[in-house]
Coordinates of C-alpha atoms and ligand atoms in Angstrom, one line a residue:
M1 CA 124.2 186.5 154.7
D2 CA 126.3 189.4 153.6
F3 CA 124.8 192.8 154.2
R4 CA 127.0 194.9 151.9
P5 CA 125.0 197.7 150.4
V6 CA 123.4 196.7 147.1
P7 CA 123.8 198.9 144.1
L8 CA 120.6 201.0 143.6
F9 CA 119.9 199.8 140.1
L10 CA 119.7 196.3 141.4
L11 CA 117.8 197.1 144.6
S12 CA 115.0 198.7 142.6
A13 CA 114.5 195.5 140.8
W14 CA 113.6 193.6 143.9
A15 CA 112.8 196.1 146.7
A16 CA 109.4 195.0 145.4
S17 CA 108.7 192.2 147.7
A18 CA 107.5 193.5 151.1
L19 CA 108.7 190.2 152.7
L20 CA 112.2 190.9 151.4
A21 CA 112.5 194.5 152.6
Q22 CA 114.9 193.2 155.3
P23 CA 117.5 191.9 154.6
P24 CA 118.0 193.9 151.4
V25 CA 118.6 191.0 149.1
P26 CA 116.0 188.4 148.1
Q27 CA 115.9 184.9 149.3
A28 CA 117.2 183.3 146.1
I29 CA 116.7 179.6 147.0
L30 CA 113.5 178.2 145.7
G31 CA 111.4 175.8 147.8
E32 CA 109.6 172.7 146.6
E33 CA 106.0 173.6 147.4
T34 CA 103.7 174.4 144.6
L35 CA 100.6 176.5 144.3
R36 CA 98.0 175.6 141.8
I37 CA 97.1 178.6 139.6
S38 CA 94.6 176.8 137.2
D39 CA 93.8 173.4 135.9
H40 CA 97.1 172.9 134.1
V41 CA 99.4 175.5 135.7
W42 CA 101.3 175.3 139.0
A43 CA 103.7 177.8 140.5
I44 CA 106.7 177.7 142.8
M45 CA 106.3 181.0 144.7
G46 CA 109.6 182.6 145.3
W47 CA 112.2 184.9 143.7
P48 CA 111.0 184.7 141.1
N49 CA 107.7 182.9 140.9
V50 CA 108.1 180.0 138.4
A51 CA 105.4 178.5 136.3
I52 CA 105.0 174.8 135.5
V53 CA 102.5 174.0 132.8
V54 CA 101.4 170.4 132.4
G55 CA 99.9 168.7 129.5
N56 CA 99.6 164.9 129.0
K57 CA 102.6 164.7 126.6
A58 CA 104.8 167.6 127.6
T59 CA 105.6 170.0 130.4
L60 CA 106.6 173.6 130.1
V61 CA 108.6 175.5 132.7
V62 CA 108.7 179.3 132.6
D63 CA 111.9 180.7 134.3
T64 CA 114.8 179.0 135.8
G65 CA 115.5 180.6 139.2
L66 CA 119.0 182.0 140.1
G67 CA 121.6 179.5 139.0
P68 CA 121.6 175.8 138.2
R69 CA 120.8 174.7 141.8
N70 CA 117.4 176.4 141.5
G71 CA 117.0 175.1 138.0
A72 CA 117.5 171.5 139.3
T73 CA 114.8 172.1 142.0
I74 CA 112.3 173.3 139.4
A75 CA 113.1 170.3 137.1
R76 CA 112.5 167.9 140.0
I77 CA 109.1 169.5 140.8
A78 CA 108.2 169.4 137.1
K79 CA 109.0 165.7 137.0
R80 CA 107.0 165.1 140.2
L81 CA 103.9 166.9 138.7
A82 CA 104.1 164.8 135.5
P83 CA 106.4 161.8 135.9
N84 CA 105.5 160.3 132.6
N85 CA 105.7 163.2 130.2
P86 CA 108.5 162.5 127.8
K87 CA 109.1 166.1 126.8
L88 CA 110.3 169.1 128.9
Y89 CA 110.2 172.6 127.4
L90 CA 111.8 175.6 129.1
T91 CA 111.4 179.2 128.4
T92 CA 112.2 182.5 130.2
T93 CA 110.2 185.7 130.8
H94 CA 113.4 187.8 130.2
Y95 CA 117.1 187.5 130.3
H96 CA 117.8 188.7 133.9
P97 CA 119.7 186.1 136.0
E98 CA 117.0 185.1 138.4
H99 CA 114.9 184.2 135.4
A100 CA 117.4 182.7 133.0
S101 CA 120.7 181.7 134.7
G102 CA 119.5 178.3 136.0
E103 CA 119.2 176.5 132.7
A104 CA 122.1 174.1 133.3
G105 CA 120.2 172.6 136.2
F106 CA 117.6 171.1 133.9
P107 CA 118.1 167.6 132.5
P108 CA 119.7 166.9 129.1
G109 CA 117.1 166.9 126.4
T110 CA 115.3 169.9 127.8
I111 CA 114.1 172.0 124.9
L112 CA 115.1 175.6 125.5
I113 CA 113.0 178.3 123.7
R114 CA 113.3 182.0 123.7
N115 CA 112.0 184.9 121.6
A116 CA 114.6 186.5 119.4
A117 CA 114.5 189.9 121.0
Q118 CA 115.2 188.4 124.4
Q119 CA 118.0 186.2 123.0
R120 CA 119.6 189.3 121.5
Q121 CA 119.7 190.9 125.0
M122 CA 121.0 187.7 126.5
D123 CA 123.8 187.7 123.9
E124 CA 124.6 191.3 124.6
D125 CA 124.3 191.6 128.3
G126 CA 123.5 188.2 129.8
R127 CA 127.0 187.2 130.9
A128 CA 127.8 190.6 132.3
M129 CA 124.5 190.6 134.3
V130 CA 125.4 187.2 135.8
E131 CA 128.8 188.5 136.8
R132 CA 127.3 191.6 138.4
F133 CA 124.8 189.4 140.4
A134 CA 127.5 187.0 141.4
K135 CA 129.2 189.8 143.4
I136 CA 126.2 190.6 145.5
T137 CA 126.4 188.0 148.3
P138 CA 128.5 184.9 148.9
L139 CA 125.5 182.7 148.4
W140 CA 124.8 184.3 145.0
T141 CA 128.5 183.8 144.1
E142 CA 128.1 180.2 144.8
L143 CA 124.7 179.8 143.0
L144 CA 126.2 181.5 139.9
A145 CA 129.7 179.9 140.0
D146 CA 128.9 177.6 137.2
A147 CA 126.0 179.0 135.2
P148 CA 126.6 178.5 131.5
L149 CA 124.1 180.3 129.2
R150 CA 123.5 178.1 126.3
T151 CA 122.0 178.9 122.9
P152 CA 118.3 178.1 122.7
D153 CA 117.1 175.1 120.7
I154 CA 114.3 177.2 119.2
T155 CA 113.9 180.9 118.8
F156 CA 110.8 182.7 117.5
D157 CA 109.9 186.3 116.5
N158 CA 106.3 187.0 117.7
E159 CA 104.6 183.7 118.6
L160 CA 105.2 180.1 119.1
K161 CA 102.4 177.7 119.9
L162 CA 103.3 174.6 121.9
D163 CA 101.0 171.6 122.0
L164 CA 101.5 170.0 125.4
G165 CA 99.0 167.3 124.8
G166 CA 95.5 166.6 126.3
G167 CA 94.2 169.8 124.7
V168 CA 96.7 172.0 126.6
T169 CA 98.5 174.6 124.5
A170 CA 100.9 177.3 125.5
R171 CA 101.2 180.3 123.3
L172 CA 104.7 181.9 123.8
L173 CA 104.3 185.6 122.8
W174 CA 106.5 188.6 122.2
F175 CA 104.4 191.7 122.1
G176 CA 107.2 194.3 122.3
G177 CA 109.3 196.0 124.9
A178 CA 108.2 196.7 128.5
H179 CA 110.5 195.9 131.5
T180 CA 113.1 194.7 129.0
M181 CA 113.0 194.6 125.2
G182 CA 112.6 190.8 125.3
D183 CA 109.7 190.3 127.7
E184 CA 108.0 187.0 126.9
L185 CA 104.4 186.2 127.8
T186 CA 103.0 182.7 128.1
F187 CA 99.3 182.2 127.6
V188 CA 98.0 178.8 128.5
E189 CA 94.8 177.5 127.0
P190 CA 92.2 176.3 127.8
D191 CA 92.9 177.8 131.3
R192 CA 93.3 181.3 130.0
T193 CA 96.2 181.7 132.4
L194 CA 98.9 184.3 131.6
V195 CA 102.4 183.9 132.9
S196 CA 103.2 187.6 132.8
G197 CA 106.8 188.1 133.9
D198 CA 107.2 191.8 134.9
V199 CA 104.7 193.0 132.3
V200 CA 101.6 192.5 134.4
Q201 CA 102.2 192.6 138.1
N202 CA 100.0 192.8 141.2
K203 CA 100.6 196.0 143.2
F204 CA 104.1 196.3 142.1
F205 CA 105.7 199.5 140.7
P206 CA 106.6 199.0 136.9
L207 CA 110.3 199.0 136.4
I208 CA 111.8 199.8 133.0
N209 CA 115.3 198.5 132.5
A210 CA 118.0 200.8 131.0
N211 CA 117.7 198.6 127.8
G212 CA 114.0 198.1 128.1
G213 CA 110.9 199.4 126.4
T214 CA 109.2 202.8 126.9
P215 CA 106.0 203.6 128.9
A216 CA 104.2 203.9 125.6
S217 CA 105.5 200.5 124.3
W218 CA 104.5 198.9 127.7
L219 CA 101.0 200.3 127.2
A220 CA 100.9 198.9 123.7
V221 CA 101.9 195.5 125.0
L222 CA 99.1 195.7 127.6
D223 CA 96.5 196.4 124.9
K224 CA 97.6 193.3 123.0
I225 CA 97.3 191.3 126.3
A226 CA 93.9 192.7 126.9
A227 CA 92.7 191.1 123.7
L228 CA 93.7 187.7 125.0
N229 CA 90.8 187.8 127.6
V230 CA 92.9 186.5 130.4
L231 CA 91.3 184.8 133.4
H232 CA 94.3 184.1 135.7
V233 CA 97.6 185.9 136.0
L234 CA 100.9 184.7 137.5
P235 CA 103.4 187.5 137.7
D236 CA 107.1 186.9 138.5
H237 CA 107.6 189.2 141.5
S238 CA 104.1 189.6 143.0
A239 CA 101.0 187.6 144.0
P240 CA 98.8 185.8 141.5
G241 CA 95.5 187.3 140.6
D242 CA 92.7 187.4 138.1
G243 CA 92.4 189.0 134.7
S244 CA 91.6 192.4 136.2
L245 CA 95.4 192.8 136.9
V246 CA 95.8 193.6 133.2
A247 CA 93.5 196.6 133.4
S248 CA 95.0 197.7 136.7
E249 CA 98.5 197.7 135.2
K250 CA 97.3 199.7 132.3
K251 CA 95.6 202.2 134.6
F252 CA 98.6 202.7 136.8
I253 CA 101.1 203.2 133.9
S254 CA 98.6 205.5 132.0
E255 CA 98.0 207.7 135.1
L256 CA 101.7 208.0 135.9
R257 CA 102.6 208.7 132.3
S258 CA 99.9 211.3 131.9
R259 CA 100.9 213.2 135.0
A260 CA 104.6 213.1 133.9
M261 CA 103.6 214.4 130.5
E262 CA 101.6 217.3 132.1
L263 CA 104.6 218.3 134.2
K264 CA 106.9 218.0 131.3
A265 CA 104.6 220.3 129.2
S266 CA 104.6 222.9 132.0
G267 CA 108.4 223.0 132.1
V268 CA 109.1 221.0 135.2
S269 CA 112.4 219.0 135.1
A270 CA 112.2 215.2 135.2
E271 CA 114.0 215.2 138.5
D272 CA 111.5 217.6 140.1
A273 CA 108.6 215.8 138.5
G274 CA 109.8 212.6 140.1
K275 CA 110.0 214.3 143.5
R276 CA 106.4 215.6 143.1
L277 CA 104.9 212.4 141.7
G278 CA 106.5 210.0 144.2
P279 CA 104.5 211.3 147.2
E280 CA 101.4 211.8 145.0
F281 CA 101.4 208.2 143.9
K282 CA 102.4 206.8 147.3
T283 CA 99.2 208.4 148.6
K284 CA 97.1 207.0 145.8
Y285 CA 98.7 203.6 145.8
P286 CA 99.8 203.0 149.4
D287 CA 100.1 199.2 149.0
Y288 CA 102.8 199.1 146.3
P289 CA 105.9 198.1 148.3
N290 CA 108.4 199.3 145.7
L291 CA 106.7 202.6 145.0
N292 CA 109.4 205.1 146.1
D293 CA 110.8 208.4 144.9
N294 CA 113.7 206.7 143.3
N295 CA 111.6 204.3 141.2
V296 CA 109.1 207.0 140.3
T297 CA 111.8 209.3 139.1
G298 CA 113.3 206.5 137.0
F299 CA 110.0 205.9 135.3
V300 CA 109.3 209.6 134.8
K301 CA 112.7 209.9 133.0
H302 CA 111.5 207.2 130.6
V303 CA 108.3 209.2 130.0
Y304 CA 110.4 212.4 129.3
A305 CA 112.6 210.5 126.9
E306 CA 109.8 209.2 124.8
Ligands
ZN401 ZN1 113.9 191.7 135.6

């Protein structure tokens, strides 16, 4: 693997996974093992974690992995979990390449769905982002060599409810901007399982993309999620957990936002506030692998800009 230094803006997006601290780029090839999250939801744990939701008429996959080779792996597992389901739906948590560039690996007839805000970001920045990622290592160049980004079959504004059969429904939800402007949430009933993307993580510092939401909009999204009464959470870049992750995410963002606002009110620059809050939060939250001065300063700047 190539160890060329990775641009910071990219590193911050994955420095997250403790396992992946060395070497500096994530292991982008998904395996074939699955972890059962709830009655109707399985996960392939990797970069990113991918959800497979199984009803008795249709299967829904959330996220594609990096490039079509990973997409094909996921499609194979989905088929293995439900060999007789005639319908395969695919949606993506956001437009970043490890979540959305593997669509071409899925079989013909796969129904691609995405919220309109996410599709706008895909149209504006999707291709450029794939090209940036393709320069990072030779393996990624290969994975992304032929990764067409096709137009979804269905787009929706705020909510789309999919009946997967056998009483299983998936509510695809857009609650507003957080990590990106187009963050999509999938809530599976009756399991009460939330496939949360970057919006609810498990001990993972919240990263707001340059074209993402604000700390305030992220908190507003979390309030809407809290009303769902979630039982299980599958995040994209951290370990699965129970519904308490929703409140933990809100607590973390609220605390950091409040501290940043205090420092702003007392005339401290965003840069200095970041330097102060980095160590402060590292002490308070020692088990967040991607909690570092760089990411804290980035977040603080978003608070200052609100
Ligand atoms: Zn992302």
